[in-house]
Structures are given as structure tokens and as C-alpha cells.
PDB file of C-alpha atoms in Angstrom:
ATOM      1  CA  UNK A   1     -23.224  25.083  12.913  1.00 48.00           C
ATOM      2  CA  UNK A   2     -19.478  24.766  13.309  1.00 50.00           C
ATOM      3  CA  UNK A   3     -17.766  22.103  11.370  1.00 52.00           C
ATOM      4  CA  UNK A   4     -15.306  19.716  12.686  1.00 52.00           C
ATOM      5  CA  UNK A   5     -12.135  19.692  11.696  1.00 49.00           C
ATOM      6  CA  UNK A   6     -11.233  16.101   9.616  1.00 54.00           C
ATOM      7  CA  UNK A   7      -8.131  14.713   8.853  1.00 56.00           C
ATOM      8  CA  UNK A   8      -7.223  14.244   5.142  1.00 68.00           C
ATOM      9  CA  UNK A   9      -6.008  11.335   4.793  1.00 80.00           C
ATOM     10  CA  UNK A  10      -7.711   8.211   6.458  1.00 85.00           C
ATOM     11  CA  UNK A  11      -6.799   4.918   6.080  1.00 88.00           C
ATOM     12  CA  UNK A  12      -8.795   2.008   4.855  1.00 93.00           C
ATOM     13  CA  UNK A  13      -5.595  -0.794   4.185  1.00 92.00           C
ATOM     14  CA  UNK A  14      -1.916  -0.497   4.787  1.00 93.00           C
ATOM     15  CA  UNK A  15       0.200  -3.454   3.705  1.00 93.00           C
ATOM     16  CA  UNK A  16       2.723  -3.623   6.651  1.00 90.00           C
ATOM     17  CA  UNK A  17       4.876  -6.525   5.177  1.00 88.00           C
ATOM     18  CA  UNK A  18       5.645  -4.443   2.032  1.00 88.00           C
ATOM     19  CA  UNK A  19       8.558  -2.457   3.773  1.00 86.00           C
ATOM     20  CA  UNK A  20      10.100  -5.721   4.984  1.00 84.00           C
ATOM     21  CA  UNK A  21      10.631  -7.591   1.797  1.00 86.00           C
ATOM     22  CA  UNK A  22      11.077  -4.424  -0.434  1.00 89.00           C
ATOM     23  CA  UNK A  23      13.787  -1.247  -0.086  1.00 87.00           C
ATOM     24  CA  UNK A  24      10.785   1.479  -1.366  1.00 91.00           C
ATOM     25  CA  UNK A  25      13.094   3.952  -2.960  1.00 90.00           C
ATOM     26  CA  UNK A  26      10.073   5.947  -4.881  1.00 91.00           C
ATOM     27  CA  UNK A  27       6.233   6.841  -3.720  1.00 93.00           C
ATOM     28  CA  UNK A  28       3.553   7.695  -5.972  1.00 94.00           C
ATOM     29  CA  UNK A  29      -0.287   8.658  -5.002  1.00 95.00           C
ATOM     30  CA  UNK A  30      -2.255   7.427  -7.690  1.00 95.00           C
ATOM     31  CA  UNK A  31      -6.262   7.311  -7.797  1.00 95.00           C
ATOM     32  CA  UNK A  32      -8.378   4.104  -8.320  1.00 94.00           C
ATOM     33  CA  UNK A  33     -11.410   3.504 -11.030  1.00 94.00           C
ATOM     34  CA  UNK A  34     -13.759   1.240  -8.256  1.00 92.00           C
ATOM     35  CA  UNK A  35     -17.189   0.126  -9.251  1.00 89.00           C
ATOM     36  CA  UNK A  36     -20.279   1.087  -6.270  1.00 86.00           C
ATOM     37  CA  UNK A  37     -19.999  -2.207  -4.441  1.00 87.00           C
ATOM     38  CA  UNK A  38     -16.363  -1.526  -3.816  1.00 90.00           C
ATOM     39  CA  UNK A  39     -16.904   1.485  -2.485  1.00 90.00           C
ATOM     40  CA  UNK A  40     -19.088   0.071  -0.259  1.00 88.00           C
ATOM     41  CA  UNK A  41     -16.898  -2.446   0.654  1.00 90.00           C
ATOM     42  CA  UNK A  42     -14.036   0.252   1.452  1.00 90.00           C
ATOM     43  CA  UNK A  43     -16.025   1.836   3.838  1.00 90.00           C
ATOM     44  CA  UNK A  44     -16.353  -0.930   5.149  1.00 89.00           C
ATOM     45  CA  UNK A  45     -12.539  -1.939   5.023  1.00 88.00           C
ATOM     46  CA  UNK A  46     -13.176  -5.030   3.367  1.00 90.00           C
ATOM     47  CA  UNK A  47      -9.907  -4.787   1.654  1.00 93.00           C
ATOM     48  CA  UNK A  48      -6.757  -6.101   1.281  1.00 93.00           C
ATOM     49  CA  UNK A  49      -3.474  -5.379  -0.280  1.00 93.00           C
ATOM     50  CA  UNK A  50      -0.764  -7.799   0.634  1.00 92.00           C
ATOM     51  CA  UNK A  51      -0.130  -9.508  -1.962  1.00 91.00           C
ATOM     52  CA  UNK A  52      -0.815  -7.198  -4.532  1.00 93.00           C
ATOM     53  CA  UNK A  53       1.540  -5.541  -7.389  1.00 92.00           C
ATOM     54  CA  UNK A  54       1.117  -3.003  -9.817  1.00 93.00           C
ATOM     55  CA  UNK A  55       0.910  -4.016 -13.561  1.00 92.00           C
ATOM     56  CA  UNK A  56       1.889  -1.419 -16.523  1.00 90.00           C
ATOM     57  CA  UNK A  57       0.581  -2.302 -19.597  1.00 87.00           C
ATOM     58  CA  UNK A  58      -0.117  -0.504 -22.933  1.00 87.00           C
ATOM     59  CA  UNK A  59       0.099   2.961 -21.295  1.00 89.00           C
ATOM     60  CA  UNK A  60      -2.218   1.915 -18.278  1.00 93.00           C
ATOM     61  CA  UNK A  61      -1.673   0.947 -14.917  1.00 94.00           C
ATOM     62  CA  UNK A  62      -3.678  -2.264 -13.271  1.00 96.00           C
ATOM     63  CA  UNK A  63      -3.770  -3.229  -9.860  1.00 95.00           C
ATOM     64  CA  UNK A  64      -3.388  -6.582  -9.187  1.00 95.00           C
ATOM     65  CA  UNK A  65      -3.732  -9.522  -6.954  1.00 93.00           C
ATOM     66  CA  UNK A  66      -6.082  -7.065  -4.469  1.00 93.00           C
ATOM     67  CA  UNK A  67      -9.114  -8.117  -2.538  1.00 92.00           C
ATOM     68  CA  UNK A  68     -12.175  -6.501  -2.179  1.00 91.00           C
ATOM     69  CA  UNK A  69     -14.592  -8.758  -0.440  1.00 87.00           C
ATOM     70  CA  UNK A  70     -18.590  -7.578  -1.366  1.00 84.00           C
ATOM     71  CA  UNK A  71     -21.065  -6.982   0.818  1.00 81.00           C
ATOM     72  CA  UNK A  72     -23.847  -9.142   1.659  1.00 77.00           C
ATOM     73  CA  UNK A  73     -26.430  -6.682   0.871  1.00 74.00           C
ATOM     74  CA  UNK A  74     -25.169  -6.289  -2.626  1.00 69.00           C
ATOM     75  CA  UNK A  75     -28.014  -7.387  -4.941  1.00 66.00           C
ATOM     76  CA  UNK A  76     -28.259 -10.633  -5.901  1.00 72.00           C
ATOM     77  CA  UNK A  77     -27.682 -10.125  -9.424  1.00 69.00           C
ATOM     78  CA  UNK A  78     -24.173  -8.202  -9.637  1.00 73.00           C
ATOM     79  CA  UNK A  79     -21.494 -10.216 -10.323  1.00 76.00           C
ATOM     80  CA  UNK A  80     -18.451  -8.864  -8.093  1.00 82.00           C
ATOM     81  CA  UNK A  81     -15.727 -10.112  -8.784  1.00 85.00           C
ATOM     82  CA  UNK A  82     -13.209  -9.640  -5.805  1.00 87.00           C
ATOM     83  CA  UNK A  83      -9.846 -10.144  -7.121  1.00 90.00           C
ATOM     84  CA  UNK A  84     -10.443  -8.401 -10.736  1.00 91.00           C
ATOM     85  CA  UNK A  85      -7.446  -5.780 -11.770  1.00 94.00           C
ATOM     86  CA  UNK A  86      -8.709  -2.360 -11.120  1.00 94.00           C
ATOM     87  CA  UNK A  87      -6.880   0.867 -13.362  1.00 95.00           C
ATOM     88  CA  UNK A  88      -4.820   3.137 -11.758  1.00 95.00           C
ATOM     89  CA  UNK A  89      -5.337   6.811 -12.208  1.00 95.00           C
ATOM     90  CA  UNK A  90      -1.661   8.096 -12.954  1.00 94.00           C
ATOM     91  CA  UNK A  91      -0.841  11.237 -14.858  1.00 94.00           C
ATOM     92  CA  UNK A  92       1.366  10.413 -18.012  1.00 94.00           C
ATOM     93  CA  UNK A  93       4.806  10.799 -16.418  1.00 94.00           C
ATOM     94  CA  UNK A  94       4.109   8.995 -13.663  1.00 93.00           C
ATOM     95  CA  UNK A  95       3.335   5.960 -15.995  1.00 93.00           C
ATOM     96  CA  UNK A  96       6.462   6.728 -17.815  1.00 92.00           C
ATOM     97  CA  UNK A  97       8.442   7.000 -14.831  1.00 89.00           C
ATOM     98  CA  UNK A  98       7.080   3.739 -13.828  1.00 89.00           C
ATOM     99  CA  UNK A  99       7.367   1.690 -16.593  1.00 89.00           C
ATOM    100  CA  UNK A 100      10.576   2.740 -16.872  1.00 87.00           C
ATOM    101  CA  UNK A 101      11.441   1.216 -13.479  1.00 86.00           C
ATOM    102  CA  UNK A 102       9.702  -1.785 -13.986  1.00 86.00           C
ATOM    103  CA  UNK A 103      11.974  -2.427 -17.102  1.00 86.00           C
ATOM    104  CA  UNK A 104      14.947  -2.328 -14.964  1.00 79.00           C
ATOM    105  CA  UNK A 105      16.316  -5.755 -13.330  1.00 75.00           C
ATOM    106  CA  UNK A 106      14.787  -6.811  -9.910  1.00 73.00           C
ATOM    107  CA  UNK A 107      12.598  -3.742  -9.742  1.00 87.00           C
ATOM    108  CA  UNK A 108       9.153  -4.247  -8.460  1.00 89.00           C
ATOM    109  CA  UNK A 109       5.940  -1.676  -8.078  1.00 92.00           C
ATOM    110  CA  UNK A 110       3.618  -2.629  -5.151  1.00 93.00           C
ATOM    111  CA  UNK A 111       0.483  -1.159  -2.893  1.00 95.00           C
ATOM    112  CA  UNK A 112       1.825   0.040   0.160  1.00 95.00           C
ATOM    113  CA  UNK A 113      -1.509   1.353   1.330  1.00 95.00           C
ATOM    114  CA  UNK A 114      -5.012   2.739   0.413  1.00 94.00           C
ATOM    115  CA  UNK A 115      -6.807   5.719   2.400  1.00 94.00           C
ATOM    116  CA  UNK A 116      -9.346   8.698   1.998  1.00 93.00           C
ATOM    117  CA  UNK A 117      -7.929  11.561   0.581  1.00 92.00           C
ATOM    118  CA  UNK A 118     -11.204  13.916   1.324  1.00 88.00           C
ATOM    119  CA  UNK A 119     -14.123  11.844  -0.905  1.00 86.00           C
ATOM    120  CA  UNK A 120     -11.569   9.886  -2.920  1.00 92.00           C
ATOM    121  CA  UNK A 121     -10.044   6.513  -2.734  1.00 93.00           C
ATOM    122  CA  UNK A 122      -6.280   6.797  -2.916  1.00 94.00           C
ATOM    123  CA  UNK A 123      -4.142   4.677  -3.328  1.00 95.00           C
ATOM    124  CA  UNK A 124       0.033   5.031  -2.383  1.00 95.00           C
ATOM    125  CA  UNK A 125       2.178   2.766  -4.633  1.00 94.00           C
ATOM    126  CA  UNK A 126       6.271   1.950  -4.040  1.00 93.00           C
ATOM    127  CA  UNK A 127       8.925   1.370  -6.638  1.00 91.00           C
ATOM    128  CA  UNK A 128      11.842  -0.655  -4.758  1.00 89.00           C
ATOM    129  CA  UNK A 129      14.015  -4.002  -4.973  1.00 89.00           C
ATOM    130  CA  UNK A 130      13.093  -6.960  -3.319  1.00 84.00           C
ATOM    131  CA  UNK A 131      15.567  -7.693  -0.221  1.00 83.00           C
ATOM    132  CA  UNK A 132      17.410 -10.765   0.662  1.00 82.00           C
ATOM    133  CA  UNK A 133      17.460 -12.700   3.708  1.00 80.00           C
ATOM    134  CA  UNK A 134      20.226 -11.392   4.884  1.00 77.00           C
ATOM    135  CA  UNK A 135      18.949  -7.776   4.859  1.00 77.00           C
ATOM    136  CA  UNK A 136      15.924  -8.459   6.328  1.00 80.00           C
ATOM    137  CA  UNK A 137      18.069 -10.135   9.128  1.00 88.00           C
ATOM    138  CA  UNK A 138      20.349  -7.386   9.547  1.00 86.00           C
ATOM    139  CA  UNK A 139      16.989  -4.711   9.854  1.00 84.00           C
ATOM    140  CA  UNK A 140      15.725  -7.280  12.690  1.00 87.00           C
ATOM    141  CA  UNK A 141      18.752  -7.109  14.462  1.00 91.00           C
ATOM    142  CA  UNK A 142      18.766  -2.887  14.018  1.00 90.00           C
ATOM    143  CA  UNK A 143      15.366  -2.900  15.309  1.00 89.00           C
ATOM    144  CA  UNK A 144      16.468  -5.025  18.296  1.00 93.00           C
ATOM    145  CA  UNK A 145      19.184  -2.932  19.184  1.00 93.00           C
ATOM    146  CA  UNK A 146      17.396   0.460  18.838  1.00 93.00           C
ATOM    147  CA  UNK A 147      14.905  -1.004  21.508  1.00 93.00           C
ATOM    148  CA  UNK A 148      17.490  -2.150  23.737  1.00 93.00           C
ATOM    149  CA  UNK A 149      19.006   1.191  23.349  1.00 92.00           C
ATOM    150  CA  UNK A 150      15.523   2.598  24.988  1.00 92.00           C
ATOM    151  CA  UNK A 151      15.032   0.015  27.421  1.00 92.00           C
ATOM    152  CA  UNK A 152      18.828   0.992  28.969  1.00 91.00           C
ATOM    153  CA  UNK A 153      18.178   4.783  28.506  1.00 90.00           C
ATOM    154  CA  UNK A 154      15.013   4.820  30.492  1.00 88.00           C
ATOM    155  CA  UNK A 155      16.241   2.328  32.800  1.00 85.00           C
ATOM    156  CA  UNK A 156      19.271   4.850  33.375  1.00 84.00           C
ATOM    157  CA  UNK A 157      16.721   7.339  33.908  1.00 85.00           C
ATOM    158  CA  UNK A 158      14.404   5.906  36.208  1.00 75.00           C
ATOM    159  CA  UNK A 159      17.317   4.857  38.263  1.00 66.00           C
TER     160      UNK A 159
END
């Protein structure tokens, strides 16, 4: 039998509203240490990352603030807990490098998103500052204009 080509990297959660209130100026992959009902539940994609942030503590990175809602069919005598902080899998620099940032004034670490990397739960973290109104205005009105822009050009076209 042939096998099908997959793609690498499929993805369960992406938090959409984390590159309009942050400027991401740093990316980092980092694994997550999930229990077998959250598995389960991100295959599902009963997940979700908005309002979560990355905690450094003691050498150790925590996710924090996630959801992962269970499954019905998990047994009745688990306790899941959906919003408990689940350890990040970074290699020593990377928690260096982070904490680091962290320390520095207005600097924040959140989820941007969480996929499949082959049979592993991934998730890809941002270092960036927290933008003001008047940024986020300014990147509304760039948007605007890039799709007015468009509109003319093919309008031009067409015509």
C-alpha cells in the first residue's frame, strides 16, 4: 500500500487576537506534558488559548489560563480539571532566554497557537509588548488601505 502524504503541522487552536494586542518580536516551539483525557480532548479541538500566558517559574515553564474542556465519555471518576497549568517542554536556553524577557518592563510571553507536529502536541509561544490603542488603530487603518489598494487594482483591471 502507498502512503499518503500528511502535512506536519496541523492545527488544533490558534489564538487570532494575540497578534492584535501584542508586537510578537520572538517565536518559540515548545512541547506540552498533557494527561490522556486532554489528548482526547485535542483531537477533538476542545481547546482554547485566548486568554492564556506563559508563566516561568523556578526553572519551569507553566501554561496558564488555557482550556481544555473533557470529554463526556471520560470516566466518571477522573477529576479533570480544565483550566489547571500544564509544563512546558523547553530546552534550558530557551527558558533562560525567556525568563530573561519576562524580567524586562512591559514584556509579555503568550500561546499563539497549538498544532500536531507528527504524533506530538506542540505548542508555538510569542515574546512581544503589549500595544496601545493607538497602534492597534493605526494597523486597522493599514489593513483598510491595503484592501482598498486591491479593490482599485482589480477594478483597474477588470475595466
Amino acid at each position: 500500500m502507498k502512503k499518503l502524504h500528511q502535512p506536519s503541522c496541523i492545527p488544533i487552536a490558534i489564538n487570532k487576537h494575540a497578534h492584535y494586542s501584542y508586537s510578537i518580536e520572538k517565536e518559540f516551539e515548545a512541547g506540552l506534558l498533557l494527561k490522556g483525557w486532554e489528548v482526547k480532548a485535542l483531537r477533538v479541538g476542545q481547546v482554547n488559548i485566548r486568554e492564556s500566558y506563559i508563566l516561568v517559574h523556578s526553572k519551569e515553564a507553566f501554561l496558564i489560563g488555557s482550556i481544555i474542556s473533557a470529554l463526556y465519555i471520560v470516566s466518571p471518576y477522573m477529576q479533570c480539571d480544565e483550566r489547571r497549568a500544564r509544563k512546558l517542554l523547553l530546552s534550558k536556553q530557551e527558558l533562560h532566554v525567556l525568563s530573561n524577557i519576562i524580567q524586562r518592563h512591559g514584556y509579555s510571553v503568550i500561546a499563539l497557537s497549538m498544532y500536531w507536529k507528527n504524533a506530538w502536541a506542540k505548542l508555538k509561544i510569542g515574546a512581544g509588548k503589549g500595544k496601545k490603542q493607538y497602534d492597534k488603530r493605526e494597523e486597522i487603518k493599514e489593513r483598510d488601505w491595503k484592501l482598498e489598494q486591491r479593490r482599485m487594482i482589480k477594478k483597474f483591471i477588470v475595466t
